[in-house]
mmCIF file of C-alpha atoms in Angstrom:
data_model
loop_
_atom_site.group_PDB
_atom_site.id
_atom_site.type_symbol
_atom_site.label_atom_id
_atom_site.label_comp_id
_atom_site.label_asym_id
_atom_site.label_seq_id
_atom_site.Cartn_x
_atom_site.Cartn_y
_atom_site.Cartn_z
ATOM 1 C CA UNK A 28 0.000 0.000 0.000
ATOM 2 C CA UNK A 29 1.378 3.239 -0.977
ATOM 3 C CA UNK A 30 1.861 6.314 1.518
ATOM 4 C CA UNK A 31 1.208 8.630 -1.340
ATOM 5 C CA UNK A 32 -2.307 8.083 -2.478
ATOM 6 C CA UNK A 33 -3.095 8.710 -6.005
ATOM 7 C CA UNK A 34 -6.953 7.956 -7.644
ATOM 8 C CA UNK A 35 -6.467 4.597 -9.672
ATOM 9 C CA UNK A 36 -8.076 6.270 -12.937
ATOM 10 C CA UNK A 37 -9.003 9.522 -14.384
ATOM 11 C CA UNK A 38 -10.397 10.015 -17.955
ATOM 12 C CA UNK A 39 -11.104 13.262 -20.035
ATOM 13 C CA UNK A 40 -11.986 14.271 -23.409
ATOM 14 C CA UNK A 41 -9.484 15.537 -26.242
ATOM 15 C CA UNK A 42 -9.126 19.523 -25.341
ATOM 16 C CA UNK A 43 -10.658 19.086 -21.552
ATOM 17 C CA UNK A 44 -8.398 19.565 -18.237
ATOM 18 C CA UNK A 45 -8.118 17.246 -15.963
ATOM 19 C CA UNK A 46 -6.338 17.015 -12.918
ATOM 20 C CA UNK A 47 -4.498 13.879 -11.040
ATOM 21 C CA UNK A 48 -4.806 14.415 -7.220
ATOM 22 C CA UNK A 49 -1.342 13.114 -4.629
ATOM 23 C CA UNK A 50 -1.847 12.718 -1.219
ATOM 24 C CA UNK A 51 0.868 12.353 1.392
ATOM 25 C CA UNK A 52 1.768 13.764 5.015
ATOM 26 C CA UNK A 53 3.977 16.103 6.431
ATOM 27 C CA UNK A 54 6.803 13.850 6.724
ATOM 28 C CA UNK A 55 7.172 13.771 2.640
ATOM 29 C CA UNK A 56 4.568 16.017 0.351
ATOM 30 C CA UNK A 57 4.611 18.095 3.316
ATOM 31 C CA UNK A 58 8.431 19.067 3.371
ATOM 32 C CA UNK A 59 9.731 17.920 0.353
ATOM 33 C CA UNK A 60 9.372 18.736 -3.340
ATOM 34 C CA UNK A 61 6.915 17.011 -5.294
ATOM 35 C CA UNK A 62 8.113 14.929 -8.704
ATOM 36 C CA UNK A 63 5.572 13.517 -11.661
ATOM 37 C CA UNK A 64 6.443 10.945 -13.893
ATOM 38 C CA UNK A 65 4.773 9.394 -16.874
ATOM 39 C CA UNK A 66 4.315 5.934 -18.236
ATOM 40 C CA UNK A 67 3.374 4.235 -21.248
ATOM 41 C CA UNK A 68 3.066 0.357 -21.486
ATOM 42 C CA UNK A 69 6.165 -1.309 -21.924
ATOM 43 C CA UNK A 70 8.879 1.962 -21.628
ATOM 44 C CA UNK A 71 10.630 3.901 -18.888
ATOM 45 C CA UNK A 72 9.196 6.930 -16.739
ATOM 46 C CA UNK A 73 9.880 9.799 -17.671
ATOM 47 C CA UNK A 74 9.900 13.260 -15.794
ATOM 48 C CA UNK A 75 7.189 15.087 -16.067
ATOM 49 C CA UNK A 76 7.576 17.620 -13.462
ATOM 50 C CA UNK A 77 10.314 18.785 -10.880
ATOM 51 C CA UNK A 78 10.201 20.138 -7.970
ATOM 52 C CA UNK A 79 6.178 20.835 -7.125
ATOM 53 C CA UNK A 80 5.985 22.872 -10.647
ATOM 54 C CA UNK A 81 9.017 22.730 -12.722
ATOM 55 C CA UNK A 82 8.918 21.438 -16.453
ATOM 56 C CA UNK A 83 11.732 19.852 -17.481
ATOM 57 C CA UNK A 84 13.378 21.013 -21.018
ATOM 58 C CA UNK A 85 10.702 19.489 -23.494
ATOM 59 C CA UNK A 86 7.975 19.108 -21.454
ATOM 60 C CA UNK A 87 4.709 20.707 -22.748
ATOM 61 C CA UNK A 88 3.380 23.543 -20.778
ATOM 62 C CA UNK A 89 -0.041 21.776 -20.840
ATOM 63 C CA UNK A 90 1.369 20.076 -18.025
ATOM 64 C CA UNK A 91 1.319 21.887 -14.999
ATOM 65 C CA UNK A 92 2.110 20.502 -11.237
ATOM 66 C CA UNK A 93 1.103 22.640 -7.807
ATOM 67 C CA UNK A 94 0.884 21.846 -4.263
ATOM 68 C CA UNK A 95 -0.333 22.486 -0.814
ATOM 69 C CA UNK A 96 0.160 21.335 2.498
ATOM 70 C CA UNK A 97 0.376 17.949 2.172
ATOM 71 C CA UNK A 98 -1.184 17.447 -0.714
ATOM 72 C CA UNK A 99 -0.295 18.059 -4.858
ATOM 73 C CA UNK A 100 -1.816 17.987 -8.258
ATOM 74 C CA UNK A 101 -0.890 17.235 -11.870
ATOM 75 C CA UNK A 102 -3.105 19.353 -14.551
ATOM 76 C CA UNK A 103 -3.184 18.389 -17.964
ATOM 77 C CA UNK A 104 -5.145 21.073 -20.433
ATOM 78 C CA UNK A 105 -6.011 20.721 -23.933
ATOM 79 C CA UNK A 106 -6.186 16.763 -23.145
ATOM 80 C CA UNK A 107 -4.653 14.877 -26.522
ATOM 81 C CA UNK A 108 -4.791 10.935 -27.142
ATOM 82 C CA UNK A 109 -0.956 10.725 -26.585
ATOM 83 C CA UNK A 110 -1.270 11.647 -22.892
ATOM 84 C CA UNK A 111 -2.951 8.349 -22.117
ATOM 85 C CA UNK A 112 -0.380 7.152 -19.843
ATOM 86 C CA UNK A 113 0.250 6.233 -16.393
ATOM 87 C CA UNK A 114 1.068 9.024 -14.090
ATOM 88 C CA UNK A 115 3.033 8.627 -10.670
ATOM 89 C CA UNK A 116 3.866 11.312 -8.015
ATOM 90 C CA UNK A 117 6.577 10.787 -6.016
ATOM 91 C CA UNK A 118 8.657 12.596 -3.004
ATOM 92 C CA UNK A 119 11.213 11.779 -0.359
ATOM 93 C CA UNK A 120 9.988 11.135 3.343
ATOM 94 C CA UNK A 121 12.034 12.369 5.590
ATOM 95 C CA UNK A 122 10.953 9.703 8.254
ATOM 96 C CA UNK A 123 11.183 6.591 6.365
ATOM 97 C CA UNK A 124 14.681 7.931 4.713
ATOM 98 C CA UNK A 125 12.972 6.392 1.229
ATOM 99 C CA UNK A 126 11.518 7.946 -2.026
ATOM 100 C CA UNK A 127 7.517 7.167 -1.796
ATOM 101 C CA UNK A 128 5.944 6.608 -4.627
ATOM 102 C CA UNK A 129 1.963 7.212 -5.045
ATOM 103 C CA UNK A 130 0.161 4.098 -6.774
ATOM 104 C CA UNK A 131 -0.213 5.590 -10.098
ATOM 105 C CA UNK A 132 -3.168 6.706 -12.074
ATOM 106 C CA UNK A 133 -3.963 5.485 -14.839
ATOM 107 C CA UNK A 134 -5.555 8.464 -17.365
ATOM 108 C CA UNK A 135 -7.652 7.197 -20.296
ATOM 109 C CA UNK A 136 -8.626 10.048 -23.391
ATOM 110 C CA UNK A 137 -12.076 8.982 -24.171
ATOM 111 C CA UNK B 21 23.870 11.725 -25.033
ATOM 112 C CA UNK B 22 23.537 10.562 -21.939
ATOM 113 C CA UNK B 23 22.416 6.869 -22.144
ATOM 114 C CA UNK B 24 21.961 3.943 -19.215
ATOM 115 C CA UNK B 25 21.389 0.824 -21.478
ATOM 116 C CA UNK B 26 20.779 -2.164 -18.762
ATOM 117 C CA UNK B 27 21.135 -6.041 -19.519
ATOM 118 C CA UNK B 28 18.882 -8.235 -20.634
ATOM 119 C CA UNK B 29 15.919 -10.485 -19.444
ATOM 120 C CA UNK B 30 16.987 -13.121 -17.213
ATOM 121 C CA UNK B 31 14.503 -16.270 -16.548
ATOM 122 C CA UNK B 32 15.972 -18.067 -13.054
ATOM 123 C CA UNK B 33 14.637 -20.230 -10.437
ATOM 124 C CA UNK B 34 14.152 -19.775 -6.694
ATOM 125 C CA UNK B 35 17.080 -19.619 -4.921
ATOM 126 C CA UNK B 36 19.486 -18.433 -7.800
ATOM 127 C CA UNK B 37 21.937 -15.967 -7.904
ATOM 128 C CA UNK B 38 21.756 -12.872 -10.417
ATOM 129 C CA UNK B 39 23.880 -9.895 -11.187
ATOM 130 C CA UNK B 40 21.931 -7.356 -13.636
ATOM 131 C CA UNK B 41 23.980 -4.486 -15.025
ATOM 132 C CA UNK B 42 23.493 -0.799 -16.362
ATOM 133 C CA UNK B 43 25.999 0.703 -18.100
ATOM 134 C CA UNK B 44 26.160 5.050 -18.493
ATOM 135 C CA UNK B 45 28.028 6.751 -21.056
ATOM 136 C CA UNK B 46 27.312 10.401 -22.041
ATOM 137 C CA UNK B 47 27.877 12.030 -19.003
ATOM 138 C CA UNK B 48 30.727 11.722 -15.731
ATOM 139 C CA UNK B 49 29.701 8.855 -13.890
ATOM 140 C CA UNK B 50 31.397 9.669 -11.026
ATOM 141 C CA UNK B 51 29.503 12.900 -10.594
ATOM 142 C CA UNK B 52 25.597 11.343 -10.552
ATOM 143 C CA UNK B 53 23.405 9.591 -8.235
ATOM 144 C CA UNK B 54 22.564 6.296 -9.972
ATOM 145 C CA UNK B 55 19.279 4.905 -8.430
ATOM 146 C CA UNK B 56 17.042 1.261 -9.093
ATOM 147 C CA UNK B 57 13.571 1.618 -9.601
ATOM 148 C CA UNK B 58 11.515 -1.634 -9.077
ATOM 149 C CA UNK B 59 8.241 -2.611 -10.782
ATOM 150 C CA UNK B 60 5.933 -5.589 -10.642
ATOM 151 C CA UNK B 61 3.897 -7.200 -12.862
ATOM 152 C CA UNK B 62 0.793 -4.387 -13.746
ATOM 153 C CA UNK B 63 1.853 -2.391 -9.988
ATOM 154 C CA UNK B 64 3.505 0.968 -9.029
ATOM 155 C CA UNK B 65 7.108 2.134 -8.953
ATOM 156 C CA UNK B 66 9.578 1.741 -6.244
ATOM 157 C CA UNK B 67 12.912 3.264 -4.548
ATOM 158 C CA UNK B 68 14.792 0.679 -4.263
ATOM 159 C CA UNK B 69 17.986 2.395 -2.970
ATOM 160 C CA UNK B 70 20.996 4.770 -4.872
ATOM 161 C CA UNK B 71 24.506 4.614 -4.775
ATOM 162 C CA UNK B 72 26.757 7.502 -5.952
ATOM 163 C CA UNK B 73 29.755 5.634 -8.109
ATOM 164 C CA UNK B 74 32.689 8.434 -7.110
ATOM 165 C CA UNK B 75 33.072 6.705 -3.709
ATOM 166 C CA UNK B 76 30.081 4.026 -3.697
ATOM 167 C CA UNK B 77 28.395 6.195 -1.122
ATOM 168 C CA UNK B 78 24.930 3.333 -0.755
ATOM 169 C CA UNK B 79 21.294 4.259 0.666
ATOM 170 C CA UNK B 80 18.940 1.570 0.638
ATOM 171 C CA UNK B 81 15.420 2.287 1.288
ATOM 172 C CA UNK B 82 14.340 0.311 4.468
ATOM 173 C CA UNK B 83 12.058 -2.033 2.113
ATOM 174 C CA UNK B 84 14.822 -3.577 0.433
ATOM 175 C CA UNK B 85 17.616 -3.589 2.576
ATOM 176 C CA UNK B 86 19.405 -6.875 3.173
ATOM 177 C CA UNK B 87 16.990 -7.900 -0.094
ATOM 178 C CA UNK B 88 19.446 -6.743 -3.136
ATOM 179 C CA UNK B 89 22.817 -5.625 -3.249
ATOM 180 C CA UNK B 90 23.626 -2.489 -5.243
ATOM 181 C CA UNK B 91 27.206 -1.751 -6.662
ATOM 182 C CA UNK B 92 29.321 0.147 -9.365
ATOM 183 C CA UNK B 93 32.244 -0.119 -11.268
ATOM 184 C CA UNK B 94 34.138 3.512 -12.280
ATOM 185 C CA UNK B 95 36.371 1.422 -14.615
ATOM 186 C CA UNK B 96 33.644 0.413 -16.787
ATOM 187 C CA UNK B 97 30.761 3.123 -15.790
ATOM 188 C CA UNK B 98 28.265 1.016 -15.043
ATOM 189 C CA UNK B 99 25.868 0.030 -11.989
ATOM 190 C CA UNK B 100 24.772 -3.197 -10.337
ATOM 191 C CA UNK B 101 21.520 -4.731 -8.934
ATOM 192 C CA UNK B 102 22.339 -8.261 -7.509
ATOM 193 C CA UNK B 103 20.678 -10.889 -5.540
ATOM 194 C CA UNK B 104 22.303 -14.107 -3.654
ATOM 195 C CA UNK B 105 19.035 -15.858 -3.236
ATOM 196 C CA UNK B 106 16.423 -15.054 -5.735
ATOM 197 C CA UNK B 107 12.534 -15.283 -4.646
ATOM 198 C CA UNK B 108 9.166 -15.286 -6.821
ATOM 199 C CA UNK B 109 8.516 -12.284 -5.825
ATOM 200 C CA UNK B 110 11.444 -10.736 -6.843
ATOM 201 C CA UNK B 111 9.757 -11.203 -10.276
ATOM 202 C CA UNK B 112 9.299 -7.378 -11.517
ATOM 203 C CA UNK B 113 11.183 -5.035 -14.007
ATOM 204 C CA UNK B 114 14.086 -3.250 -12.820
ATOM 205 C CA UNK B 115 14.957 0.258 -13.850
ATOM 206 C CA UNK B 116 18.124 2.320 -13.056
ATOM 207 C CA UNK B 117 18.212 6.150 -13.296
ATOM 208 C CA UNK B 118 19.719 8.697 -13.126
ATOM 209 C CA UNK B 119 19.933 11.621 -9.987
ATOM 210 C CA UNK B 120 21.789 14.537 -8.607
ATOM 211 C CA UNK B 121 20.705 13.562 -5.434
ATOM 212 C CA UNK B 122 20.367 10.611 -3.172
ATOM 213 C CA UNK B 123 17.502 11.939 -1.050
ATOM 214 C CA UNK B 124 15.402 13.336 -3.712
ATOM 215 C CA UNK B 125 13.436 10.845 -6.316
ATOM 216 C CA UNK B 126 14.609 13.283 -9.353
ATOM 217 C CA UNK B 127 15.456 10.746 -12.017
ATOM 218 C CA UNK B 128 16.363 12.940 -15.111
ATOM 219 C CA UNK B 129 17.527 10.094 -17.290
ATOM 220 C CA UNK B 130 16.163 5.671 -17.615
ATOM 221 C CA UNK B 131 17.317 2.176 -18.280
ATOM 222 C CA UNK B 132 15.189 0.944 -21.117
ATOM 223 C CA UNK B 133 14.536 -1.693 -17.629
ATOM 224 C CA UNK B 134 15.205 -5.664 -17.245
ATOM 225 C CA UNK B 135 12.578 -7.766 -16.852
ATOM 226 C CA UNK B 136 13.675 -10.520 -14.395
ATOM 227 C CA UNK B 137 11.340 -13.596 -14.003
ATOM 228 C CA UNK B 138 11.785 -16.006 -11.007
ATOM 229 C CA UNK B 139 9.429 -19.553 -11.261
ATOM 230 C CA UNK B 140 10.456 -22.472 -11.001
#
């Protein structure tokens, strides 16, 4: 069971926003920068977002990270087919001296 | 180009030993984190533990520790994920990445990832 907590699925529209919620504590989201990774079947993660809100050279800026408290989001406007992917957030707890890992969410384009 | 191309698949039995291997080029290897990533079969990413090749400064997260051995080589750049006893459920793929840091999951570059199967 995962310490971050991530919704299993989210689904959107080509063009809509959605947004992909991460839950943690103050031990990790809660003092600690927030990282976003996607996945396709069969490949690597990638880096989708550094440090809470950060893109990365090459990211999109329809990708946007934010957070609060103990808690962060992944946005994703102007939904496209490509971004069906898997999407995990991720930060370092400063309790468990380990990188957490939220379950991932799976985002379908519909 | 920085690259980390890992080994290939490996099929072993319960109990086996294996060594897998990711080699870097592109970049200085002694100046990077590299970290392993572990994934199971349709599940979630996790840390297994870094090591920074300059001095083979290891962190292990708590989960795997005294489960898999990580190591590097400066001569020929590349990283190490072994096991002396293997289990079932070590069955997963394996990615190494990677980091500036060792307490920060910030994983700029991948492994393409070995897929390591355990049955018997």
């Amino acid at each position: 069971q995962s310490v971050l907590t991530q919704p299993p699925s989210a689904s959107g529209t080509p063009g809509q926003r959605v947004t992909i919620s991460c839950s943690g504590g103050s031990s990790n989201i809660g003092n600690n920068f927030v990282y976003w990774y996607q996945q396709f079947p069969g490949t690597a993660p990638k880096l989708l977002i550094s440090r809470d809100n950060e893109r990365p050279s090459g990211v999109p800026d329809r990708f946007s990270g934010s957070k609060s408290g103990t808690s962060a989001s992944l946005a994703i406007s102007g939904l496209r087919s490509e971004d069906e992917a898997d999407y995990y957030c991720t930060s370092w707890d400063d309790n468990l001296l380990t990188a957490l890992f939220g379950g991932g969410t799976k985002l379908t384009v519909l | 180009e920085v690259q980390l191309v890992q080994s290939g698949a490996e099929v072993k039995k319960p109990g086996d030993s294996l060594k897998i291997s990711c080699k870097a080029s592109g970049y200085a290897f002694t100046t990077y984190w590299i970290g392993w990533v572990r994934q199971m079969p349709g599940k979630g990413l996790e840390w297994m533990g870094i090591i920074f090749p300059g001095d083979s400064d290891t962190r292990y997260s708590p989960s795997f520790e005294g489960q898999a051995t990580i190591s590097a080589d400066k001569s020929t750049t590349t990283a190490y994920l072994q096991w002396s006893s293997l289990k079932a459920s070590d069955t997963a793929f394996y990615y190494c990445a990677r980091s500036e840091y060792a307490s920060s999951p910030i994983f700029d570059n991948w492994g393409q990832g070995t897929l390591v199967t355990v049955s018997s």
